[in-house]
Amino acid sequence: LFAIFAFATCGGYSGGLRLSVDCANKSESDFNIDIAFAYPFRLHQVNFDVPTCEGKRREKLSLIGDFSSSAEFFVTIAVFAFLYSLAATVVYIFFQNKYRENNRGPLIDFIVTVVFSFLWLVSSSAWAKGLSDVKIATDPDEVLLLMSACKQQSNKCLPVRSPVMSSLNTSVVFGYLNFILWAGNIWFVFKETGWHSSGQRHPPDTMEKQPSGYNQGGYNQDSYGPAGGYNQPGSYGQVGEYGQSQSYGQSGPTSFANQI
């Protein structure tokens, strides 16, 4: 979406200015001199006729400058960024397994993101400078200086309407916003490559051999040995004096006398 706004506000621009030349001889005056220009801002190819205030003769002039290189570069980057974003979205949604196969997809995505971030910065800066020059070249006061009639004090030359550059200013703003967006996305794509996790230090092995809890305390003692509770005399099955088995310890003197 940001790429669409960037190339739409720049590539779809058309504007113009209007000038007025009031000659000493009113019949030679021209109060509506319209000069139209548009993307890609090859202003030296924009021609217009103006009165010379010397009879009916008119002179043919053109604006100054060719700023197509920076404008076209900016729009080209915006279009390719849009196409790549669209293709990447399709891959993310429908070809996720292919994308992660052998880590090739994230690696390519990371490189392309870095390249586009750099190109957005360069193209936006170049177009910002180009737009500044376009504003100067299309300033009505600057255009009036090109007319020979305006160099005579007897004639009055006035700007009637200046070009509206709001959409072009917006295109520069979207250019830098795209740079911020793509540069910020570098971190997230970097984590997809796996380099982020592999570069981290592995935590110390917490499963190192330590004195086992089962080797301490009661479980390590010979529970069934002579000191064990289950082998103590009179616990579980003592044999009486006359060979009779006593189940759970002695029953006391009375029981023993009865056995006798």
PDB file of C-alpha atoms in Angstrom:
ATOM      1  CA  LEU A   1       0.000   0.000   0.000  1.00  0.00           C
ATOM      2  CA  PHE A   2       2.796   2.439   0.840  1.00  0.00           C
ATOM      3  CA  ALA A   3       4.451   1.689  -2.506  1.00  0.00           C
ATOM      4  CA  ILE A   4       1.179   2.279  -4.354  1.00  0.00           C
ATOM      5  CA  PHE A   5       0.743   5.657  -2.690  1.00  0.00           C
ATOM      6  CA  ALA A   6       4.343   6.572  -3.524  1.00  0.00           C
ATOM      7  CA  PHE A   7       4.211   5.948  -7.273  1.00  0.00           C
ATOM      8  CA  ALA A   8       0.590   7.045  -7.667  1.00  0.00           C
ATOM      9  CA  THR A   9       1.141  10.491  -6.141  1.00  0.00           C
ATOM     10  CA  CYS A  10       4.237  11.045  -8.278  1.00  0.00           C
ATOM     11  CA  GLY A  11       3.564   9.194 -11.525  1.00  0.00           C
ATOM     12  CA  GLY A  12       0.008  10.442 -11.841  1.00  0.00           C
ATOM     13  CA  TYR A  13       0.789  14.096 -11.344  1.00  0.00           C
ATOM     14  CA  SER A  14      -0.203  16.832 -13.789  1.00  0.00           C
ATOM     15  CA  GLY A  15      -0.268  20.528 -13.015  1.00  0.00           C
ATOM     16  CA  GLY A  16       0.120  23.940 -14.481  1.00  0.00           C
ATOM     17  CA  LEU A  17       0.493  27.646 -13.940  1.00  0.00           C
ATOM     18  CA  ARG A  18      -1.088  30.734 -15.443  1.00  0.00           C
ATOM     19  CA  LEU A  19       0.548  34.054 -16.257  1.00  0.00           C
ATOM     20  CA  SER A  20      -0.684  37.458 -17.351  1.00  0.00           C
ATOM     21  CA  VAL A  21       1.081  39.928 -19.660  1.00  0.00           C
ATOM     22  CA  ASP A  22      -0.440  43.386 -19.817  1.00  0.00           C
ATOM     23  CA  CYS A  23       1.169  45.300 -22.661  1.00  0.00           C
ATOM     24  CA  ALA A  24       1.164  49.082 -23.046  1.00  0.00           C
ATOM     25  CA  ASN A  25      -0.954  48.475 -26.122  1.00  0.00           C
ATOM     26  CA  LYS A  26      -3.928  46.601 -24.638  1.00  0.00           C
ATOM     27  CA  SER A  27      -4.708  44.863 -27.891  1.00  0.00           C
ATOM     28  CA  GLU A  28      -1.433  42.982 -27.649  1.00  0.00           C
ATOM     29  CA  SER A  29      -1.977  41.792 -24.078  1.00  0.00           C
ATOM     30  CA  ASP A  30      -2.602  38.212 -23.029  1.00  0.00           C
ATOM     31  CA  PHE A  31      -4.085  37.723 -19.583  1.00  0.00           C
ATOM     32  CA  ASN A  32      -4.359  33.910 -19.670  1.00  0.00           C
ATOM     33  CA  ILE A  33      -1.121  32.205 -20.531  1.00  0.00           C
ATOM     34  CA  ASP A  34      -1.516  28.610 -19.393  1.00  0.00           C
ATOM     35  CA  ILE A  35       1.517  26.381 -19.040  1.00  0.00           C
ATOM     36  CA  ALA A  36       0.832  22.701 -18.289  1.00  0.00           C
ATOM     37  CA  PHE A  37       3.392  20.107 -17.267  1.00  0.00           C
ATOM     38  CA  ALA A  38       3.267  16.586 -15.880  1.00  0.00           C
ATOM     39  CA  TYR A  39       5.300  13.532 -14.955  1.00  0.00           C
ATOM     40  CA  PRO A  40       8.113  12.740 -15.851  1.00  0.00           C
ATOM     41  CA  PHE A  41       8.920  16.487 -15.682  1.00  0.00           C
ATOM     42  CA  ARG A  42      10.894  16.979 -18.867  1.00  0.00           C
ATOM     43  CA  LEU A  43      10.259  20.688 -18.547  1.00  0.00           C
ATOM     44  CA  HIS A  44      12.525  21.679 -21.402  1.00  0.00           C
ATOM     45  CA  GLN A  45       9.961  20.035 -23.696  1.00  0.00           C
ATOM     46  CA  VAL A  46       7.086  22.144 -22.334  1.00  0.00           C
ATOM     47  CA  ASN A  47       6.557  24.936 -24.862  1.00  0.00           C
ATOM     48  CA  PHE A  48       4.264  27.949 -24.681  1.00  0.00           C
ATOM     49  CA  ASP A  49       3.652  31.150 -26.646  1.00  0.00           C
ATOM     50  CA  VAL A  50       3.720  34.609 -25.087  1.00  0.00           C
ATOM     51  CA  PRO A  51       3.220  38.099 -26.521  1.00  0.00           C
ATOM     52  CA  THR A  52       6.202  40.330 -27.139  1.00  0.00           C
ATOM     53  CA  CYS A  53       4.157  43.521 -26.907  1.00  0.00           C
ATOM     54  CA  GLU A  54       5.687  44.496 -30.253  1.00  0.00           C
ATOM     55  CA  GLY A  55       2.772  44.232 -32.615  1.00  0.00           C
ATOM     56  CA  LYS A  56       1.129  40.889 -33.113  1.00  0.00           C
ATOM     57  CA  ARG A  57       4.376  38.993 -32.927  1.00  0.00           C
ATOM     58  CA  ARG A  58       4.610  36.260 -30.297  1.00  0.00           C
ATOM     59  CA  GLU A  59       7.612  34.349 -29.084  1.00  0.00           C
ATOM     60  CA  LYS A  60       7.870  30.661 -28.315  1.00  0.00           C
ATOM     61  CA  LEU A  61       9.471  29.739 -25.002  1.00  0.00           C
ATOM     62  CA  SER A  62       9.965  26.606 -22.951  1.00  0.00           C
ATOM     63  CA  LEU A  63      10.514  25.833 -19.306  1.00  0.00           C
ATOM     64  CA  ILE A  64      14.004  25.074 -18.072  1.00  0.00           C
ATOM     65  CA  GLY A  65      15.285  21.730 -16.809  1.00  0.00           C
ATOM     66  CA  ASP A  66      14.886  17.991 -17.195  1.00  0.00           C
ATOM     67  CA  PHE A  67      14.082  16.208 -13.939  1.00  0.00           C
ATOM     68  CA  SER A  68      12.839  12.962 -15.410  1.00  0.00           C
ATOM     69  CA  SER A  69      15.755  10.847 -14.144  1.00  0.00           C
ATOM     70  CA  SER A  70      15.040  11.293 -10.431  1.00  0.00           C
ATOM     71  CA  ALA A  71      11.257  11.082 -10.914  1.00  0.00           C
ATOM     72  CA  GLU A  72      11.391   7.942 -13.041  1.00  0.00           C
ATOM     73  CA  PHE A  73      13.913   6.325 -10.718  1.00  0.00           C
ATOM     74  CA  PHE A  74      11.618   6.952  -7.768  1.00  0.00           C
ATOM     75  CA  VAL A  75       8.551   5.585  -9.547  1.00  0.00           C
ATOM     76  CA  THR A  76      10.454   2.544 -10.825  1.00  0.00           C
ATOM     77  CA  ILE A  77      11.588   1.594  -7.319  1.00  0.00           C
ATOM     78  CA  ALA A  78       8.034   2.052  -6.045  1.00  0.00           C
ATOM     79  CA  VAL A  79       6.581  -0.181  -8.766  1.00  0.00           C
ATOM     80  CA  PHE A  80       9.135  -2.952  -8.250  1.00  0.00           C
ATOM     81  CA  ALA A  81       8.705  -2.762  -4.481  1.00  0.00           C
ATOM     82  CA  PHE A  82       4.963  -3.182  -4.937  1.00  0.00           C
ATOM     83  CA  LEU A  83       5.421  -6.180  -7.237  1.00  0.00           C
ATOM     84  CA  TYR A  84       7.900  -7.843  -4.892  1.00  0.00           C
ATOM     85  CA  SER A  85       5.658  -7.265  -1.871  1.00  0.00           C
ATOM     86  CA  LEU A  86       2.754  -8.809  -3.751  1.00  0.00           C
ATOM     87  CA  ALA A  87       4.816 -11.836  -4.784  1.00  0.00           C
ATOM     88  CA  ALA A  88       6.231 -12.250  -1.274  1.00  0.00           C
ATOM     89  CA  THR A  89       2.734 -12.193   0.198  1.00  0.00           C
ATOM     90  CA  VAL A  90       1.660 -15.024  -2.100  1.00  0.00           C
ATOM     91  CA  VAL A  91       4.742 -17.053  -1.153  1.00  0.00           C
ATOM     92  CA  TYR A  92       4.211 -16.472   2.576  1.00  0.00           C
ATOM     93  CA  ILE A  93       0.617 -17.683   2.392  1.00  0.00           C
ATOM     94  CA  PHE A  94       0.649 -20.500  -0.154  1.00  0.00           C
ATOM     95  CA  PHE A  95       4.270 -21.691  -0.385  1.00  0.00           C
ATOM     96  CA  GLN A  96       5.485 -21.560   3.205  1.00  0.00           C
ATOM     97  CA  ASN A  97       7.190 -24.960   3.001  1.00  0.00           C
ATOM     98  CA  LYS A  98       9.078 -24.038  -0.157  1.00  0.00           C
ATOM     99  CA  TYR A  99      10.012 -20.730   1.418  1.00  0.00           C
ATOM    100  CA  ARG A 100      11.681 -22.392   4.399  1.00  0.00           C
ATOM    101  CA  GLU A 101      13.281 -25.212   2.451  1.00  0.00           C
ATOM    102  CA  ASN A 102      17.083 -25.189   2.910  1.00  0.00           C
ATOM    103  CA  ASN A 103      16.749 -21.669   4.367  1.00  0.00           C
ATOM    104  CA  ARG A 104      17.014 -20.322   0.800  1.00  0.00           C
ATOM    105  CA  GLY A 105      13.781 -18.353   0.853  1.00  0.00           C
ATOM    106  CA  PRO A 106      14.519 -16.339   4.021  1.00  0.00           C
ATOM    107  CA  LEU A 107      18.054 -15.662   2.796  1.00  0.00           C
ATOM    108  CA  ILE A 108      16.835 -14.260  -0.543  1.00  0.00           C
ATOM    109  CA  ASP A 109      14.120 -12.307   1.238  1.00  0.00           C
ATOM    110  CA  PHE A 110      16.685 -10.794   3.606  1.00  0.00           C
ATOM    111  CA  ILE A 111      19.004  -9.686   0.783  1.00  0.00           C
ATOM    112  CA  VAL A 112      16.158  -8.188  -1.265  1.00  0.00           C
ATOM    113  CA  THR A 113      14.823  -6.331   1.776  1.00  0.00           C
ATOM    114  CA  VAL A 114      18.228  -4.772   2.454  1.00  0.00           C
ATOM    115  CA  VAL A 115      18.585  -3.749  -1.206  1.00  0.00           C
ATOM    116  CA  PHE A 116      15.121  -2.197  -1.354  1.00  0.00           C
ATOM    117  CA  SER A 117      15.750  -0.303   1.893  1.00  0.00           C
ATOM    118  CA  PHE A 118      18.857   1.249   0.368  1.00  0.00           C
ATOM    119  CA  LEU A 119      17.099   2.017  -2.920  1.00  0.00           C
ATOM    120  CA  TRP A 120      14.171   3.657  -1.145  1.00  0.00           C
ATOM    121  CA  LEU A 121      16.554   5.959   0.705  1.00  0.00           C
ATOM    122  CA  VAL A 122      18.492   6.875  -2.444  1.00  0.00           C
ATOM    123  CA  SER A 123      15.452   7.335  -4.699  1.00  0.00           C
ATOM    124  CA  SER A 124      13.522   9.355  -2.112  1.00  0.00           C
ATOM    125  CA  SER A 125      16.487  11.661  -1.528  1.00  0.00           C
ATOM    126  CA  ALA A 126      17.050  12.092  -5.273  1.00  0.00           C
ATOM    127  CA  TRP A 127      13.380  12.809  -5.893  1.00  0.00           C
ATOM    128  CA  ALA A 128      13.232  15.269  -2.990  1.00  0.00           C
ATOM    129  CA  LYS A 129      16.066  17.233  -4.621  1.00  0.00           C
ATOM    130  CA  GLY A 130      14.402  16.889  -8.042  1.00  0.00           C
ATOM    131  CA  LEU A 131      11.100  18.149  -6.674  1.00  0.00           C
ATOM    132  CA  SER A 132      12.826  21.162  -5.194  1.00  0.00           C
ATOM    133  CA  ASP A 133      14.257  21.983  -8.627  1.00  0.00           C
ATOM    134  CA  VAL A 134      10.846  21.436 -10.275  1.00  0.00           C
ATOM    135  CA  LYS A 135       9.291  23.957  -7.895  1.00  0.00           C
ATOM    136  CA  ILE A 136      11.928  26.523  -8.811  1.00  0.00           C
ATOM    137  CA  ALA A 137      11.607  25.898 -12.555  1.00  0.00           C
ATOM    138  CA  THR A 138       7.815  26.210 -12.463  1.00  0.00           C
ATOM    139  CA  ASP A 139       7.667  29.202 -10.147  1.00  0.00           C
ATOM    140  CA  PRO A 140       5.619  31.839 -12.019  1.00  0.00           C
ATOM    141  CA  ASP A 141       8.019  34.612 -10.990  1.00  0.00           C
ATOM    142  CA  GLU A 142      10.921  32.646 -12.490  1.00  0.00           C
ATOM    143  CA  VAL A 143       9.014  31.935 -15.705  1.00  0.00           C
ATOM    144  CA  LEU A 144       8.166  35.622 -16.146  1.00  0.00           C
ATOM    145  CA  LEU A 145      11.878  36.379 -16.274  1.00  0.00           C
ATOM    146  CA  LEU A 146      12.109  34.363 -19.499  1.00  0.00           C
ATOM    147  CA  MET A 147       9.767  36.728 -21.374  1.00  0.00           C
ATOM    148  CA  SER A 148      11.208  39.641 -23.265  1.00  0.00           C
ATOM    149  CA  ALA A 149       8.010  41.655 -22.804  1.00  0.00           C
ATOM    150  CA  CYS A 150       8.421  41.499 -19.036  1.00  0.00           C
ATOM    151  CA  LYS A 151      11.823  43.205 -19.279  1.00  0.00           C
ATOM    152  CA  GLN A 152      10.176  46.437 -20.392  1.00  0.00           C
ATOM    153  CA  GLN A 153       8.883  48.633 -17.591  1.00  0.00           C
ATOM    154  CA  SER A 154       5.908  49.769 -19.680  1.00  0.00           C
ATOM    155  CA  ASN A 155       4.463  46.251 -19.582  1.00  0.00           C
ATOM    156  CA  LYS A 156       3.012  44.532 -16.536  1.00  0.00           C
ATOM    157  CA  CYS A 157       3.607  40.812 -16.029  1.00  0.00           C
ATOM    158  CA  LEU A 158       1.834  39.091 -13.172  1.00  0.00           C
ATOM    159  CA  PRO A 159       1.434  35.498 -11.949  1.00  0.00           C
ATOM    160  CA  VAL A 160      -2.203  34.428 -11.948  1.00  0.00           C
ATOM    161  CA  ARG A 161      -2.010  30.862 -10.625  1.00  0.00           C
ATOM    162  CA  SER A 162       0.832  28.809  -9.201  1.00  0.00           C
ATOM    163  CA  PRO A 163       1.075  25.034  -9.627  1.00  0.00           C
ATOM    164  CA  VAL A 164      -0.258  22.875  -6.806  1.00  0.00           C
ATOM    165  CA  MET A 165       2.507  20.584  -5.532  1.00  0.00           C
ATOM    166  CA  SER A 166       0.743  18.920  -2.589  1.00  0.00           C
ATOM    167  CA  SER A 167       0.605  15.456  -4.185  1.00  0.00           C
ATOM    168  CA  LEU A 168       4.293  15.642  -5.084  1.00  0.00           C
ATOM    169  CA  ASN A 169       5.138  16.583  -1.503  1.00  0.00           C
ATOM    170  CA  THR A 170       3.095  13.588  -0.392  1.00  0.00           C
ATOM    171  CA  SER A 171       5.073  11.320  -2.717  1.00  0.00           C
ATOM    172  CA  VAL A 172       8.327  12.328  -1.020  1.00  0.00           C
ATOM    173  CA  VAL A 173       6.810  11.658   2.394  1.00  0.00           C
ATOM    174  CA  PHE A 174       5.678   8.206   1.287  1.00  0.00           C
ATOM    175  CA  GLY A 175       9.130   7.561  -0.132  1.00  0.00           C
ATOM    176  CA  TYR A 176      10.769   8.063   3.245  1.00  0.00           C
ATOM    177  CA  LEU A 177       7.987   6.134   4.974  1.00  0.00           C
ATOM    178  CA  ASN A 178       8.719   3.222   2.665  1.00  0.00           C
ATOM    179  CA  PHE A 179      12.387   3.431   3.613  1.00  0.00           C
ATOM    180  CA  ILE A 180      11.487   3.285   7.322  1.00  0.00           C
ATOM    181  CA  LEU A 181       9.082   0.408   6.700  1.00  0.00           C
ATOM    182  CA  TRP A 182      11.563  -1.691   4.716  1.00  0.00           C
ATOM    183  CA  ALA A 183      14.518  -0.885   6.972  1.00  0.00           C
ATOM    184  CA  GLY A 184      12.491  -1.858  10.039  1.00  0.00           C
ATOM    185  CA  ASN A 185      11.484  -5.100   8.357  1.00  0.00           C
ATOM    186  CA  ILE A 186      15.144  -6.119   7.995  1.00  0.00           C
ATOM    187  CA  TRP A 187      15.193  -7.277  11.619  1.00  0.00           C
ATOM    188  CA  PHE A 188      12.175  -9.533  11.230  1.00  0.00           C
ATOM    189  CA  VAL A 189      13.446 -11.096   8.012  1.00  0.00           C
ATOM    190  CA  PHE A 190      16.863 -11.550   9.620  1.00  0.00           C
ATOM    191  CA  LYS A 191      15.297 -13.662  12.365  1.00  0.00           C
ATOM    192  CA  GLU A 192      13.685 -15.867   9.700  1.00  0.00           C
ATOM    193  CA  THR A 193      17.104 -16.752   8.249  1.00  0.00           C
ATOM    194  CA  GLY A 194      18.147 -18.642  11.374  1.00  0.00           C
ATOM    195  CA  TRP A 195      21.321 -16.580  11.770  1.00  0.00           C
ATOM    196  CA  HIS A 196      19.810 -14.883  14.792  1.00  0.00           C
ATOM    197  CA  SER A 197      19.345 -18.099  16.776  1.00  0.00           C
ATOM    198  CA  SER A 198      22.651 -19.601  15.681  1.00  0.00           C
ATOM    199  CA  GLY A 199      24.530 -16.482  16.689  1.00  0.00           C
ATOM    200  CA  GLN A 200      23.292 -16.567  20.254  1.00  0.00           C
ATOM    201  CA  ARG A 201      25.383 -18.253  22.954  1.00  0.00           C
ATOM    202  CA  HIS A 202      23.986 -21.535  24.043  1.00  0.00           C
ATOM    203  CA  PRO A 203      23.096 -21.583  27.746  1.00  0.00           C
ATOM    204  CA  PRO A 204      25.290 -23.769  29.964  1.00  0.00           C
ATOM    205  CA  ASP A 205      24.335 -27.378  30.155  1.00  0.00           C
ATOM    206  CA  THR A 206      22.061 -27.647  33.150  1.00  0.00           C
ATOM    207  CA  MET A 207      22.042 -31.419  32.914  1.00  0.00           C
ATOM    208  CA  GLU A 208      25.627 -31.826  34.032  1.00  0.00           C
ATOM    209  CA  LYS A 209      26.227 -34.680  36.364  1.00  0.00           C
ATOM    210  CA  GLN A 210      25.479 -33.632  39.868  1.00  0.00           C
ATOM    211  CA  PRO A 211      25.247 -35.740  43.043  1.00  0.00           C
ATOM    212  CA  SER A 212      22.006 -37.540  42.543  1.00  0.00           C
ATOM    213  CA  GLY A 213      19.335 -37.197  45.143  1.00  0.00           C
ATOM    214  CA  TYR A 214      18.800 -40.914  44.925  1.00  0.00           C
ATOM    215  CA  ASN A 215      22.339 -41.570  46.090  1.00  0.00           C
ATOM    216  CA  GLN A 216      21.792 -39.670  49.297  1.00  0.00           C
ATOM    217  CA  GLY A 217      19.547 -40.374  52.162  1.00  0.00           C
ATOM    218  CA  GLY A 218      17.449 -43.436  52.774  1.00  0.00           C
ATOM    219  CA  TYR A 219      17.396 -44.817  49.225  1.00  0.00           C
ATOM    220  CA  ASN A 220      21.122 -45.387  49.199  1.00  0.00           C
ATOM    221  CA  GLN A 221      21.156 -47.295  52.461  1.00  0.00           C
ATOM    222  CA  ASP A 222      20.765 -50.984  52.598  1.00  0.00           C
ATOM    223  CA  SER A 223      17.164 -50.789  53.536  1.00  0.00           C
ATOM    224  CA  TYR A 224      16.851 -54.494  53.640  1.00  0.00           C
ATOM    225  CA  GLY A 225      20.061 -55.111  55.508  1.00  0.00           C
ATOM    226  CA  PRO A 226      20.583 -55.816  59.150  1.00  0.00           C
ATOM    227  CA  ALA A 227      19.866 -52.212  60.083  1.00  0.00           C
ATOM    228  CA  GLY A 228      16.721 -52.027  57.988  1.00  0.00           C
ATOM    229  CA  GLY A 229      13.362 -51.781  59.579  1.00  0.00           C
ATOM    230  CA  TYR A 230      12.039 -54.787  57.753  1.00  0.00           C
ATOM    231  CA  ASN A 231      14.694 -57.152  59.129  1.00  0.00           C
ATOM    232  CA  GLN A 232      14.589 -56.021  62.724  1.00  0.00           C
ATOM    233  CA  PRO A 233      13.587 -58.738  65.205  1.00  0.00           C
ATOM    234  CA  GLY A 234       9.926 -58.854  66.090  1.00  0.00           C
ATOM    235  CA  SER A 235       8.782 -56.796  63.060  1.00  0.00           C
ATOM    236  CA  TYR A 236       7.310 -59.160  60.509  1.00  0.00           C
ATOM    237  CA  GLY A 237       7.243 -62.763  61.639  1.00  0.00           C
ATOM    238  CA  GLN A 238       9.393 -63.738  64.558  1.00  0.00           C
ATOM    239  CA  VAL A 239       9.619 -67.417  65.345  1.00  0.00           C
ATOM    240  CA  GLY A 240       8.602 -68.252  68.883  1.00  0.00           C
ATOM    241  CA  GLU A 241      10.586 -70.260  71.323  1.00  0.00           C
ATOM    242  CA  TYR A 242       8.674 -73.439  70.540  1.00  0.00           C
ATOM    243  CA  GLY A 243       8.669 -72.976  66.772  1.00  0.00           C
ATOM    244  CA  GLN A 244       5.382 -71.174  66.521  1.00  0.00           C
ATOM    245  CA  SER A 245       5.275 -68.193  64.272  1.00  0.00           C
ATOM    246  CA  GLN A 246       4.248 -64.858  65.748  1.00  0.00           C
ATOM    247  CA  SER A 247       2.721 -62.566  63.120  1.00  0.00           C
ATOM    248  CA  TYR A 248       3.211 -58.961  64.152  1.00  0.00           C
ATOM    249  CA  GLY A 249       5.390 -58.863  67.198  1.00  0.00           C
ATOM    250  CA  GLN A 250       4.830 -60.374  70.647  1.00  0.00           C
ATOM    251  CA  SER A 251       1.367 -60.254  72.169  1.00  0.00           C
ATOM    252  CA  GLY A 252       2.571 -59.701  75.677  1.00  0.00           C
ATOM    253  CA  PRO A 253       3.174 -61.971  78.696  1.00  0.00           C
ATOM    254  CA  THR A 254      -0.362 -63.368  78.863  1.00  0.00           C
ATOM    255  CA  SER A 255      -0.294 -64.670  75.312  1.00  0.00           C
ATOM    256  CA  PHE A 256       3.084 -66.209  75.848  1.00  0.00           C
ATOM    257  CA  ALA A 257       1.920 -68.003  79.017  1.00  0.00           C
ATOM    258  CA  ASN A 258      -1.040 -69.417  77.150  1.00  0.00           C
ATOM    259  CA  GLN A 259       1.236 -70.832  74.488  1.00  0.00           C
ATOM    260  CA  ILE A 260       3.274 -72.565  77.115  1.00  0.00           C
TER     261      ILE A 260
END
